């Protein structure tokens, strides 16, 4: 693959698809009932933490994902924080996760007083590797009656949080089996994978809890927002309770019986979410078409355009290529961004950040390999594409 020609072609195709202005990596689209629902919300006076749109939004996402329950939160990080607490993680515990993730995953682990352990990802999914997970546990952990413990640190490994990177599902069914064998709670960070499936099952439905994000750059947005989805009615009830200050229901008295959080999604944000959910299927259709277009372009040039593994379906949140080297990656990023076409490298590995640099890892061979090569390319819904689709 000749990098200069690949870059030139990417610039040209980006302009062809997205036009001559600055091209963002992923912009939100508000072409449905967003304005109307927001106005209704303001007119009703219910703009804050009480209102019918929150419940409606929760029901819509639950129905779409096939989860029985959904609890909306202020953002995805808050959803993760609460899910970690509800999974029974205690301060001083350890949680297995990926070094290939957005900082939110590790921040939430830290808020709960726990520490991450970084296990390698698979190169094809860029998500937690079940083979690496199994090996890590066999080499480093021991099962006792009270759970699984890290033989080196002596700490309890109480949870595992894999992440579906850029919307490509990881091998979550295999991971779930391993976690069950080792008696480790599983939480899916599905922040990036609304609309992604493993077989016919939506990502986020393989664990006792999963979390979503509706930040401005995600597949759908509520401005800022997140959600916990679960099939467990008790967990759903407790999630709602501690995200709404743990207030004991009463017509007028203020009684709270544990430390709770003010993590509930405001009605205004949920109103936006309801309108976005109405368009989600169309967003996904267009994003698939866009991914196919990029795929045809890169495949023809022998470049590695990432796709979901056999049997899975990606939401194509962020289109992703894997270049040959760090040098190629740097060149690609520099020239595209200099040309007002936004491209981004994958995150700096969590294990390299000052807060997490001393956390135990398994060597992270694939993670390091990917960090040197992965680039995200423009992935927005192109102007006019929604109108064209509905005509
Ligand atoms: C977006 C995201 C989150 C949640 O982020 P918020 O901005 O708090 O909604 C969590 N994990 C990953 C991997 C994400 O990409």
mmCIF file with all atom_site columns, C-alpha atoms in Angstrom, residues 104-312:
data_model
loop_
_atom_site.group_PDB
_atom_site.id
_atom_site.type_symbol
_atom_site.label_atom_id
_atom_site.label_alt_id
_atom_site.label_comp_id
_atom_site.label_asym_id
_atom_site.label_entity_id
_atom_site.label_seq_id
_atom_site.pdbx_PDB_ins_code
_atom_site.Cartn_x
_atom_site.Cartn_y
_atom_site.Cartn_z
_atom_site.occupancy
_atom_site.B_iso_or_equiv
_atom_site.pdbx_formal_charge
_atom_site.auth_seq_id
_atom_site.auth_comp_id
_atom_site.auth_asym_id
_atom_site.auth_atom_id
_atom_site.pdbx_PDB_model_num
ATOM 1   C CA . UNK A 1 104 ? -14.507 7.142   30.689 1.00 0.00 ? 104 UNK A CA 1
ATOM 2   C CA . UNK A 1 105 ? -14.238 3.393   31.356 1.00 0.00 ? 105 UNK A CA 1
ATOM 3   C CA . UNK A 1 106 ? -11.214 3.805   33.628 1.00 0.00 ? 106 UNK A CA 1
ATOM 4   C CA . UNK A 1 107 ? -12.507 6.998   35.233 1.00 0.00 ? 107 UNK A CA 1
ATOM 5   C CA . UNK A 1 108 ? -15.667 5.175   36.296 1.00 0.00 ? 108 UNK A CA 1
ATOM 6   C CA . UNK A 1 109 ? -13.602 2.294   37.689 1.00 0.00 ? 109 UNK A CA 1
ATOM 7   C CA . UNK A 1 110 ? -11.618 4.854   39.708 1.00 0.00 ? 110 UNK A CA 1
ATOM 8   C CA . UNK A 1 111 ? -14.756 6.646   40.987 1.00 0.00 ? 111 UNK A CA 1
ATOM 9   C CA . UNK A 1 112 ? -15.841 3.318   42.475 1.00 0.00 ? 112 UNK A CA 1
ATOM 10  C CA . UNK A 1 113 ? -12.499 3.103   44.295 1.00 0.00 ? 113 UNK A CA 1
ATOM 11  C CA . UNK A 1 114 ? -11.386 0.157   42.175 1.00 0.00 ? 114 UNK A CA 1
ATOM 12  C CA . UNK A 1 115 ? -8.313  -0.289  40.008 1.00 0.00 ? 115 UNK A CA 1
ATOM 13  C CA . UNK A 1 116 ? -8.172  -1.491  36.398 1.00 0.00 ? 116 UNK A CA 1
ATOM 14  C CA . UNK A 1 117 ? -6.191  -4.519  35.220 1.00 0.00 ? 117 UNK A CA 1
ATOM 15  C CA . UNK A 1 118 ? -5.474  -4.317  31.506 1.00 0.00 ? 118 UNK A CA 1
ATOM 16  C CA . UNK A 1 119 ? -5.886  -7.419  29.373 1.00 0.00 ? 119 UNK A CA 1
ATOM 17  C CA . UNK A 1 120 ? -5.153  -7.483  25.647 1.00 0.00 ? 120 UNK A CA 1
ATOM 18  C CA . UNK A 1 121 ? -7.678  -7.072  22.835 1.00 0.00 ? 121 UNK A CA 1
ATOM 19  C CA . UNK A 1 122 ? -8.167  -9.086  19.658 1.00 0.00 ? 122 UNK A CA 1
ATOM 20  C CA . UNK A 1 123 ? -6.773  -7.407  16.552 1.00 0.00 ? 123 UNK A CA 1
ATOM 21  C CA . UNK A 1 124 ? -9.916  -8.079  14.505 1.00 0.00 ? 124 UNK A CA 1
ATOM 22  C CA . UNK A 1 125 ? -12.518 -6.763  16.992 1.00 0.00 ? 125 UNK A CA 1
ATOM 23  C CA . UNK A 1 126 ? -10.240 -4.307  18.851 1.00 0.00 ? 126 UNK A CA 1
ATOM 24  C CA . UNK A 1 127 ? -12.207 -5.452  21.929 1.00 0.00 ? 127 UNK A CA 1
ATOM 25  C CA . UNK A 1 128 ? -11.229 -7.603  24.918 1.00 0.00 ? 128 UNK A CA 1
ATOM 26  C CA . UNK A 1 129 ? -9.811  -10.959 23.838 1.00 0.00 ? 129 UNK A CA 1
ATOM 27  C CA . UNK A 1 130 ? -11.425 -14.014 25.489 1.00 0.00 ? 130 UNK A CA 1
ATOM 28  C CA . UNK A 1 131 ? -8.218  -15.980 24.889 1.00 0.00 ? 131 UNK A CA 1
ATOM 29  C CA . UNK A 1 132 ? -6.131  -13.326 26.635 1.00 0.00 ? 132 UNK A CA 1
ATOM 30  C CA . UNK A 1 133 ? -8.707  -13.041 29.422 1.00 0.00 ? 133 UNK A CA 1
ATOM 31  C CA . UNK A 1 134 ? -8.689  -16.770 30.092 1.00 0.00 ? 134 UNK A CA 1
ATOM 32  C CA . UNK A 1 135 ? -4.897  -16.899 30.038 1.00 0.00 ? 135 UNK A CA 1
ATOM 33  C CA . UNK A 1 136 ? -4.604  -13.890 32.352 1.00 0.00 ? 136 UNK A CA 1
ATOM 34  C CA . UNK A 1 137 ? -6.959  -15.442 34.904 1.00 0.00 ? 137 UNK A CA 1
ATOM 35  C CA . UNK A 1 138 ? -5.297  -18.862 34.740 1.00 0.00 ? 138 UNK A CA 1
ATOM 36  C CA . UNK A 1 139 ? -1.872  -17.329 35.273 1.00 0.00 ? 139 UNK A CA 1
ATOM 37  C CA . UNK A 1 140 ? -2.735  -14.629 37.799 1.00 0.00 ? 140 UNK A CA 1
ATOM 38  C CA . UNK A 1 141 ? -5.936  -15.445 39.632 1.00 0.00 ? 141 UNK A CA 1
ATOM 39  C CA . UNK A 1 142 ? -7.202  -17.945 42.134 1.00 0.00 ? 142 UNK A CA 1
ATOM 40  C CA . UNK A 1 143 ? -10.769 -18.821 42.989 1.00 0.00 ? 143 UNK A CA 1
ATOM 41  C CA . UNK A 1 144 ? -11.811 -18.778 46.616 1.00 0.00 ? 144 UNK A CA 1
ATOM 42  C CA . UNK A 1 145 ? -15.226 -19.165 48.227 1.00 0.00 ? 145 UNK A CA 1
ATOM 43  C CA . UNK A 1 146 ? -15.599 -15.375 48.398 1.00 0.00 ? 146 UNK A CA 1
ATOM 44  C CA . UNK A 1 147 ? -14.671 -14.807 44.755 1.00 0.00 ? 147 UNK A CA 1
ATOM 45  C CA . UNK A 1 148 ? -11.678 -14.588 42.461 1.00 0.00 ? 148 UNK A CA 1
ATOM 46  C CA . UNK A 1 149 ? -8.464  -13.025 43.769 1.00 0.00 ? 149 UNK A CA 1
ATOM 47  C CA . UNK A 1 150 ? -5.328  -11.686 42.129 1.00 0.00 ? 150 UNK A CA 1
ATOM 48  C CA . UNK A 1 151 ? -2.406  -13.845 43.332 1.00 0.00 ? 151 UNK A CA 1
ATOM 49  C CA . UNK A 1 152 ? 0.055   -10.959 42.929 1.00 0.00 ? 152 UNK A CA 1
ATOM 50  C CA . UNK A 1 153 ? -1.828  -8.098  44.579 1.00 0.00 ? 153 UNK A CA 1
ATOM 51  C CA . UNK A 1 154 ? -4.034  -10.196 46.870 1.00 0.00 ? 154 UNK A CA 1
ATOM 52  C CA . UNK A 1 155 ? -6.998  -8.075  45.783 1.00 0.00 ? 155 UNK A CA 1
ATOM 53  C CA . UNK A 1 156 ? -10.391 -9.298  44.703 1.00 0.00 ? 156 UNK A CA 1
ATOM 54  C CA . UNK A 1 157 ? -11.086 -9.218  40.966 1.00 0.00 ? 157 UNK A CA 1
ATOM 55  C CA . UNK A 1 158 ? -14.767 -8.421  41.197 1.00 0.00 ? 158 UNK A CA 1
ATOM 56  C CA . UNK A 1 159 ? -15.733 -7.324  37.685 1.00 0.00 ? 159 UNK A CA 1
ATOM 57  C CA . UNK A 1 160 ? -14.795 -7.318  34.021 1.00 0.00 ? 160 UNK A CA 1
ATOM 58  C CA . UNK A 1 161 ? -15.688 -4.491  31.631 1.00 0.00 ? 161 UNK A CA 1
ATOM 59  C CA . UNK A 1 162 ? -15.125 -5.226  27.952 1.00 0.00 ? 162 UNK A CA 1
ATOM 60  C CA . UNK A 1 163 ? -15.893 -2.512  25.402 1.00 0.00 ? 163 UNK A CA 1
ATOM 61  C CA . UNK A 1 164 ? -17.244 -2.743  21.850 1.00 0.00 ? 164 UNK A CA 1
ATOM 62  C CA . UNK A 1 165 ? -14.656 -0.533  20.204 1.00 0.00 ? 165 UNK A CA 1
ATOM 63  C CA . UNK A 1 166 ? -16.012 1.957   17.631 1.00 0.00 ? 166 UNK A CA 1
ATOM 64  C CA . UNK A 1 167 ? -19.189 -0.173  17.435 1.00 0.00 ? 167 UNK A CA 1
ATOM 65  C CA . UNK A 1 168 ? -17.454 -3.419  16.408 1.00 0.00 ? 168 UNK A CA 1
ATOM 66  C CA . UNK A 1 169 ? -18.770 -6.129  18.736 1.00 0.00 ? 169 UNK A CA 1
ATOM 67  C CA . UNK A 1 170 ? -16.118 -7.951  20.745 1.00 0.00 ? 170 UNK A CA 1
ATOM 68  C CA . UNK A 1 171 ? -16.346 -11.711 21.440 1.00 0.00 ? 171 UNK A CA 1
ATOM 69  C CA . UNK A 1 172 ? -18.768 -11.043 24.261 1.00 0.00 ? 172 UNK A CA 1
ATOM 70  C CA . UNK A 1 173 ? -20.446 -14.474 24.438 1.00 0.00 ? 173 UNK A CA 1
ATOM 71  C CA . UNK A 1 174 ? -17.063 -16.153 25.052 1.00 0.00 ? 174 UNK A CA 1
ATOM 72  C CA . UNK A 1 175 ? -16.115 -13.462 27.571 1.00 0.00 ? 175 UNK A CA 1
ATOM 73  C CA . UNK A 1 176 ? -19.425 -13.963 29.413 1.00 0.00 ? 176 UNK A CA 1
ATOM 74  C CA . UNK A 1 177 ? -18.705 -17.679 29.733 1.00 0.00 ? 177 UNK A CA 1
ATOM 75  C CA . UNK A 1 178 ? -15.242 -17.086 31.189 1.00 0.00 ? 178 UNK A CA 1
ATOM 76  C CA . UNK A 1 179 ? -16.561 -14.516 33.674 1.00 0.00 ? 179 UNK A CA 1
ATOM 77  C CA . UNK A 1 180 ? -19.275 -16.950 34.760 1.00 0.00 ? 180 UNK A CA 1
ATOM 78  C CA . UNK A 1 181 ? -16.641 -19.694 35.270 1.00 0.00 ? 181 UNK A CA 1
ATOM 79  C CA . UNK A 1 182 ? -14.565 -17.366 37.444 1.00 0.00 ? 182 UNK A CA 1
ATOM 80  C CA . UNK A 1 183 ? -17.493 -15.814 39.273 1.00 0.00 ? 183 UNK A CA 1
ATOM 81  C CA . UNK A 1 184 ? -16.626 -12.322 38.030 1.00 0.00 ? 184 UNK A CA 1
ATOM 82  C CA . UNK A 1 185 ? -19.406 -9.775  37.386 1.00 0.00 ? 185 UNK A CA 1
ATOM 83  C CA . UNK A 1 186 ? -19.620 -8.696  33.752 1.00 0.00 ? 186 UNK A CA 1
ATOM 84  C CA . UNK A 1 187 ? -20.547 -5.184  32.645 1.00 0.00 ? 187 UNK A CA 1
ATOM 85  C CA . UNK A 1 188 ? -20.533 -4.306  28.946 1.00 0.00 ? 188 UNK A CA 1
ATOM 86  C CA . UNK A 1 189 ? -19.372 -0.828  28.032 1.00 0.00 ? 189 UNK A CA 1
ATOM 87  C CA . UNK A 1 190 ? -21.675 -0.504  25.034 1.00 0.00 ? 190 UNK A CA 1
ATOM 88  C CA . UNK A 1 191 ? -21.255 3.276   24.823 1.00 0.00 ? 191 UNK A CA 1
ATOM 89  C CA . UNK A 1 192 ? -20.174 3.043   21.191 1.00 0.00 ? 192 UNK A CA 1
ATOM 90  C CA . UNK A 1 193 ? -22.301 0.139   20.024 1.00 0.00 ? 193 UNK A CA 1
ATOM 91  C CA . UNK A 1 194 ? -25.969 1.130   19.920 1.00 0.00 ? 194 UNK A CA 1
ATOM 92  C CA . UNK A 1 195 ? -27.168 -0.690  16.806 1.00 0.00 ? 195 UNK A CA 1
ATOM 93  C CA . UNK A 1 196 ? -24.420 -3.361  16.858 1.00 0.00 ? 196 UNK A CA 1
ATOM 94  C CA . UNK A 1 197 ? -25.287 -7.037  17.103 1.00 0.00 ? 197 UNK A CA 1
ATOM 95  C CA . UNK A 1 198 ? -23.689 -10.355 17.942 1.00 0.00 ? 198 UNK A CA 1
ATOM 96  C CA . UNK A 1 199 ? -25.735 -12.751 15.852 1.00 0.00 ? 199 UNK A CA 1
ATOM 97  C CA . UNK A 1 200 ? -29.277 -11.527 16.441 1.00 0.00 ? 200 UNK A CA 1
ATOM 98  C CA . UNK A 1 201 ? -28.592 -10.230 19.966 1.00 0.00 ? 201 UNK A CA 1
ATOM 99  C CA . UNK A 1 202 ? -27.912 -6.566  20.560 1.00 0.00 ? 202 UNK A CA 1
ATOM 100 C CA . UNK A 1 203 ? -24.591 -5.733  22.218 1.00 0.00 ? 203 UNK A CA 1
ATOM 101 C CA . UNK A 1 204 ? -25.157 -4.967  25.871 1.00 0.00 ? 204 UNK A CA 1
ATOM 102 C CA . UNK A 1 205 ? -27.511 -7.891  26.423 1.00 0.00 ? 205 UNK A CA 1
ATOM 103 C CA . UNK A 1 206 ? -24.835 -10.472 27.288 1.00 0.00 ? 206 UNK A CA 1
ATOM 104 C CA . UNK A 1 207 ? -23.976 -9.114  30.729 1.00 0.00 ? 207 UNK A CA 1
ATOM 105 C CA . UNK A 1 208 ? -25.998 -8.487  33.871 1.00 0.00 ? 208 UNK A CA 1
ATOM 106 C CA . UNK A 1 209 ? -25.705 -4.790  32.992 1.00 0.00 ? 209 UNK A CA 1
ATOM 107 C CA . UNK A 1 210 ? -24.487 -2.711  30.090 1.00 0.00 ? 210 UNK A CA 1
ATOM 108 C CA . UNK A 1 211 ? -24.031 1.014   29.693 1.00 0.00 ? 211 UNK A CA 1
ATOM 109 C CA . UNK A 1 212 ? -24.706 3.311   26.752 1.00 0.00 ? 212 UNK A CA 1
ATOM 110 C CA . UNK A 1 213 ? -23.689 6.876   25.963 1.00 0.00 ? 213 UNK A CA 1
ATOM 111 C CA . UNK A 1 214 ? -25.597 9.569   24.091 1.00 0.00 ? 214 UNK A CA 1
ATOM 112 C CA . UNK A 1 215 ? -22.817 12.131  24.009 1.00 0.00 ? 215 UNK A CA 1
ATOM 113 C CA . UNK A 1 216 ? -22.817 14.506  21.032 1.00 0.00 ? 216 UNK A CA 1
ATOM 114 C CA . UNK A 1 217 ? -20.438 12.362  18.997 1.00 0.00 ? 217 UNK A CA 1
ATOM 115 C CA . UNK A 1 218 ? -22.217 9.014   19.420 1.00 0.00 ? 218 UNK A CA 1
ATOM 116 C CA . UNK A 1 219 ? -24.638 7.270   17.028 1.00 0.00 ? 219 UNK A CA 1
ATOM 117 C CA . UNK A 1 220 ? -27.569 9.129   18.589 1.00 0.00 ? 220 UNK A CA 1
ATOM 118 C CA . UNK A 1 221 ? -27.276 12.001  21.023 1.00 0.00 ? 221 UNK A CA 1
ATOM 119 C CA . UNK A 1 222 ? -29.212 13.598  23.857 1.00 0.00 ? 222 UNK A CA 1
ATOM 120 C CA . UNK A 1 223 ? -26.652 16.403  24.112 1.00 0.00 ? 223 UNK A CA 1
ATOM 121 C CA . UNK A 1 224 ? -25.142 14.507  26.993 1.00 0.00 ? 224 UNK A CA 1
ATOM 122 C CA . UNK A 1 225 ? -26.597 11.347  28.373 1.00 0.00 ? 225 UNK A CA 1
ATOM 123 C CA . UNK A 1 226 ? -26.180 7.719   29.210 1.00 0.00 ? 226 UNK A CA 1
ATOM 124 C CA . UNK A 1 227 ? -28.112 4.623   30.159 1.00 0.00 ? 227 UNK A CA 1
ATOM 125 C CA . UNK A 1 228 ? -27.911 1.364   32.040 1.00 0.00 ? 228 UNK A CA 1
ATOM 126 C CA . UNK A 1 229 ? -29.689 -1.541  30.374 1.00 0.00 ? 229 UNK A CA 1
ATOM 127 C CA . UNK A 1 230 ? -30.405 -4.823  32.151 1.00 0.00 ? 230 UNK A CA 1
ATOM 128 C CA . UNK A 1 231 ? -32.791 -7.770  32.230 1.00 0.00 ? 231 UNK A CA 1
ATOM 129 C CA . UNK A 1 232 ? -32.743 -7.838  36.019 1.00 0.00 ? 232 UNK A CA 1
ATOM 130 C CA . UNK A 1 233 ? -35.702 -5.984  37.562 1.00 0.00 ? 233 UNK A CA 1
ATOM 131 C CA . UNK A 1 234 ? -33.969 -5.657  40.931 1.00 0.00 ? 234 UNK A CA 1
ATOM 132 C CA . UNK A 1 235 ? -30.837 -4.082  39.388 1.00 0.00 ? 235 UNK A CA 1
ATOM 133 C CA . UNK A 1 236 ? -33.001 -1.743  37.310 1.00 0.00 ? 236 UNK A CA 1
ATOM 134 C CA . UNK A 1 237 ? -34.914 -0.647  40.397 1.00 0.00 ? 237 UNK A CA 1
ATOM 135 C CA . UNK A 1 238 ? -31.716 -0.036  42.351 1.00 0.00 ? 238 UNK A CA 1
ATOM 136 C CA . UNK A 1 239 ? -30.133 1.802   39.417 1.00 0.00 ? 239 UNK A CA 1
ATOM 137 C CA . UNK A 1 240 ? -33.093 4.168   39.226 1.00 0.00 ? 240 UNK A CA 1
ATOM 138 C CA . UNK A 1 241 ? -33.010 4.617   42.985 1.00 0.00 ? 241 UNK A CA 1
ATOM 139 C CA . UNK A 1 242 ? -29.367 5.529   43.431 1.00 0.00 ? 242 UNK A CA 1
ATOM 140 C CA . UNK A 1 243 ? -29.271 7.712   40.300 1.00 0.00 ? 243 UNK A CA 1
ATOM 141 C CA . UNK A 1 244 ? -32.132 9.765   41.765 1.00 0.00 ? 244 UNK A CA 1
ATOM 142 C CA . UNK A 1 245 ? -30.532 10.589  45.159 1.00 0.00 ? 245 UNK A CA 1
ATOM 143 C CA . UNK A 1 246 ? -31.883 7.430   46.863 1.00 0.00 ? 246 UNK A CA 1
ATOM 144 C CA . UNK A 1 247 ? -35.032 9.275   47.909 1.00 0.00 ? 247 UNK A CA 1
ATOM 145 C CA . UNK A 1 248 ? -37.615 7.203   49.734 1.00 0.00 ? 248 UNK A CA 1
ATOM 146 C CA . UNK A 1 249 ? -40.893 7.744   47.878 1.00 0.00 ? 249 UNK A CA 1
ATOM 147 C CA . UNK A 1 250 ? -43.194 10.080  49.773 1.00 0.00 ? 250 UNK A CA 1
ATOM 148 C CA . UNK A 1 251 ? -45.635 12.810  48.654 1.00 0.00 ? 251 UNK A CA 1
ATOM 149 C CA . UNK A 1 252 ? -43.668 15.563  50.413 1.00 0.00 ? 252 UNK A CA 1
ATOM 150 C CA . UNK A 1 253 ? -41.088 14.355  52.953 1.00 0.00 ? 253 UNK A CA 1
ATOM 151 C CA . UNK A 1 254 ? -37.396 14.275  52.043 1.00 0.00 ? 254 UNK A CA 1
ATOM 152 C CA . UNK A 1 255 ? -35.934 11.057  53.324 1.00 0.00 ? 255 UNK A CA 1
ATOM 153 C CA . UNK A 1 256 ? -32.879 9.407   51.748 1.00 0.00 ? 256 UNK A CA 1
ATOM 154 C CA . UNK A 1 257 ? -31.671 6.080   53.116 1.00 0.00 ? 257 UNK A CA 1
ATOM 155 C CA . UNK A 1 258 ? -28.239 5.738   51.466 1.00 0.00 ? 258 UNK A CA 1
ATOM 156 C CA . UNK A 1 259 ? -25.691 7.857   49.604 1.00 0.00 ? 259 UNK A CA 1
ATOM 157 C CA . UNK A 1 260 ? -27.227 8.395   46.195 1.00 0.00 ? 260 UNK A CA 1
ATOM 158 C CA . UNK A 1 261 ? -26.257 10.318  43.091 1.00 0.00 ? 261 UNK A CA 1
ATOM 159 C CA . UNK A 1 262 ? -27.913 13.054  41.113 1.00 0.00 ? 262 UNK A CA 1
ATOM 160 C CA . UNK A 1 263 ? -27.288 11.190  37.885 1.00 0.00 ? 263 UNK A CA 1
ATOM 161 C CA . UNK A 1 264 ? -30.754 11.259  36.356 1.00 0.00 ? 264 UNK A CA 1
ATOM 162 C CA . UNK A 1 265 ? -31.138 12.398  32.769 1.00 0.00 ? 265 UNK A CA 1
ATOM 163 C CA . UNK A 1 266 ? -33.094 15.678  32.496 1.00 0.00 ? 266 UNK A CA 1
ATOM 164 C CA . UNK A 1 267 ? -36.359 15.607  30.585 1.00 0.00 ? 267 UNK A CA 1
ATOM 165 C CA . UNK A 1 268 ? -34.985 18.057  27.983 1.00 0.00 ? 268 UNK A CA 1
ATOM 166 C CA . UNK A 1 269 ? -32.217 15.651  27.045 1.00 0.00 ? 269 UNK A CA 1
ATOM 167 C CA . UNK A 1 270 ? -34.625 12.728  26.964 1.00 0.00 ? 270 UNK A CA 1
ATOM 168 C CA . UNK A 1 271 ? -36.905 14.697  24.610 1.00 0.00 ? 271 UNK A CA 1
ATOM 169 C CA . UNK A 1 272 ? -33.990 14.992  22.202 1.00 0.00 ? 272 UNK A CA 1
ATOM 170 C CA . UNK A 1 273 ? -33.321 11.272  22.654 1.00 0.00 ? 273 UNK A CA 1
ATOM 171 C CA . UNK A 1 274 ? -36.903 10.303  21.786 1.00 0.00 ? 274 UNK A CA 1
ATOM 172 C CA . UNK A 1 275 ? -36.666 12.185  18.496 1.00 0.00 ? 275 UNK A CA 1
ATOM 173 C CA . UNK A 1 276 ? -33.253 10.649  17.751 1.00 0.00 ? 276 UNK A CA 1
ATOM 174 C CA . UNK A 1 277 ? -34.529 7.125   18.438 1.00 0.00 ? 277 UNK A CA 1
ATOM 175 C CA . UNK A 1 278 ? -37.235 7.647   15.814 1.00 0.00 ? 278 UNK A CA 1
ATOM 176 C CA . UNK A 1 279 ? -34.467 8.041   13.223 1.00 0.00 ? 279 UNK A CA 1
ATOM 177 C CA . UNK A 1 280 ? -32.001 5.451   14.490 1.00 0.00 ? 280 UNK A CA 1
ATOM 178 C CA . UNK A 1 281 ? -32.829 2.781   11.901 1.00 0.00 ? 281 UNK A CA 1
ATOM 179 C CA . UNK A 1 282 ? -32.338 5.321   9.127  1.00 0.00 ? 282 UNK A CA 1
ATOM 180 C CA . UNK A 1 283 ? -29.047 6.511   10.659 1.00 0.00 ? 283 UNK A CA 1
ATOM 181 C CA . UNK A 1 284 ? -27.848 2.905   10.709 1.00 0.00 ? 284 UNK A CA 1
ATOM 182 C CA . UNK A 1 285 ? -28.880 2.288   7.102  1.00 0.00 ? 285 UNK A CA 1
ATOM 183 C CA . UNK A 1 286 ? -26.998 5.352   5.892  1.00 0.00 ? 286 UNK A CA 1
ATOM 184 C CA . UNK A 1 287 ? -23.982 4.546   8.037  1.00 0.00 ? 287 UNK A CA 1
ATOM 185 C CA . UNK A 1 288 ? -23.879 1.061   6.499  1.00 0.00 ? 288 UNK A CA 1
ATOM 186 C CA . UNK A 1 289 ? -23.975 2.569   3.011  1.00 0.00 ? 289 UNK A CA 1
ATOM 187 C CA . UNK A 1 290 ? -21.163 4.947   3.932  1.00 0.00 ? 290 UNK A CA 1
ATOM 188 C CA . UNK A 1 291 ? -19.077 2.109   5.376  1.00 0.00 ? 291 UNK A CA 1
ATOM 189 C CA . UNK A 1 292 ? -19.638 0.101   2.176  1.00 0.00 ? 292 UNK A CA 1
ATOM 190 C CA . UNK A 1 293 ? -18.389 3.059   0.156  1.00 0.00 ? 293 UNK A CA 1
ATOM 191 C CA . UNK A 1 294 ? -15.231 3.375   2.261  1.00 0.00 ? 294 UNK A CA 1
ATOM 192 C CA . UNK A 1 295 ? -14.788 -0.395  2.192  1.00 0.00 ? 295 UNK A CA 1
ATOM 193 C CA . UNK A 1 296 ? -14.882 -0.507  -1.609 1.00 0.00 ? 296 UNK A CA 1
ATOM 194 C CA . UNK A 1 297 ? -12.328 2.294   -1.762 1.00 0.00 ? 297 UNK A CA 1
ATOM 195 C CA . UNK A 1 298 ? -9.848  0.808   0.719  1.00 0.00 ? 298 UNK A CA 1
ATOM 196 C CA . UNK A 1 299 ? -10.255 -2.805  -0.388 1.00 0.00 ? 299 UNK A CA 1
ATOM 197 C CA . UNK A 1 300 ? -9.416  -1.856  -3.963 1.00 0.00 ? 300 UNK A CA 1
ATOM 198 C CA . UNK A 1 301 ? -6.171  -0.338  -2.686 1.00 0.00 ? 301 UNK A CA 1
ATOM 199 C CA . UNK A 1 302 ? -5.258  -3.299  -0.511 1.00 0.00 ? 302 UNK A CA 1
ATOM 200 C CA . UNK A 1 303 ? -5.735  -1.280  2.699  1.00 0.00 ? 303 UNK A CA 1
ATOM 201 C CA . UNK A 1 304 ? -7.226  -2.771  5.843  1.00 0.00 ? 304 UNK A CA 1
ATOM 202 C CA . UNK A 1 305 ? -10.742 -1.391  6.431  1.00 0.00 ? 305 UNK A CA 1
ATOM 203 C CA . UNK A 1 306 ? -12.124 -2.838  9.684  1.00 0.00 ? 306 UNK A CA 1
ATOM 204 C CA . UNK A 1 307 ? -15.343 -4.849  9.560  1.00 0.00 ? 307 UNK A CA 1
ATOM 205 C CA . UNK A 1 308 ? -17.353 -6.805  12.116 1.00 0.00 ? 308 UNK A CA 1
ATOM 206 C CA . UNK A 1 309 ? -16.251 -10.430 12.435 1.00 0.00 ? 309 UNK A CA 1
ATOM 207 C CA . UNK A 1 310 ? -18.318 -13.212 10.843 1.00 0.00 ? 310 UNK A CA 1
ATOM 208 C CA . UNK A 1 311 ? -21.845 -13.381 12.251 1.00 0.00 ? 311 UNK A CA 1
ATOM 209 C CA . UNK A 1 312 ? -21.764 -9.933  13.862 1.00 0.00 ? 312 UNK A CA 1
#
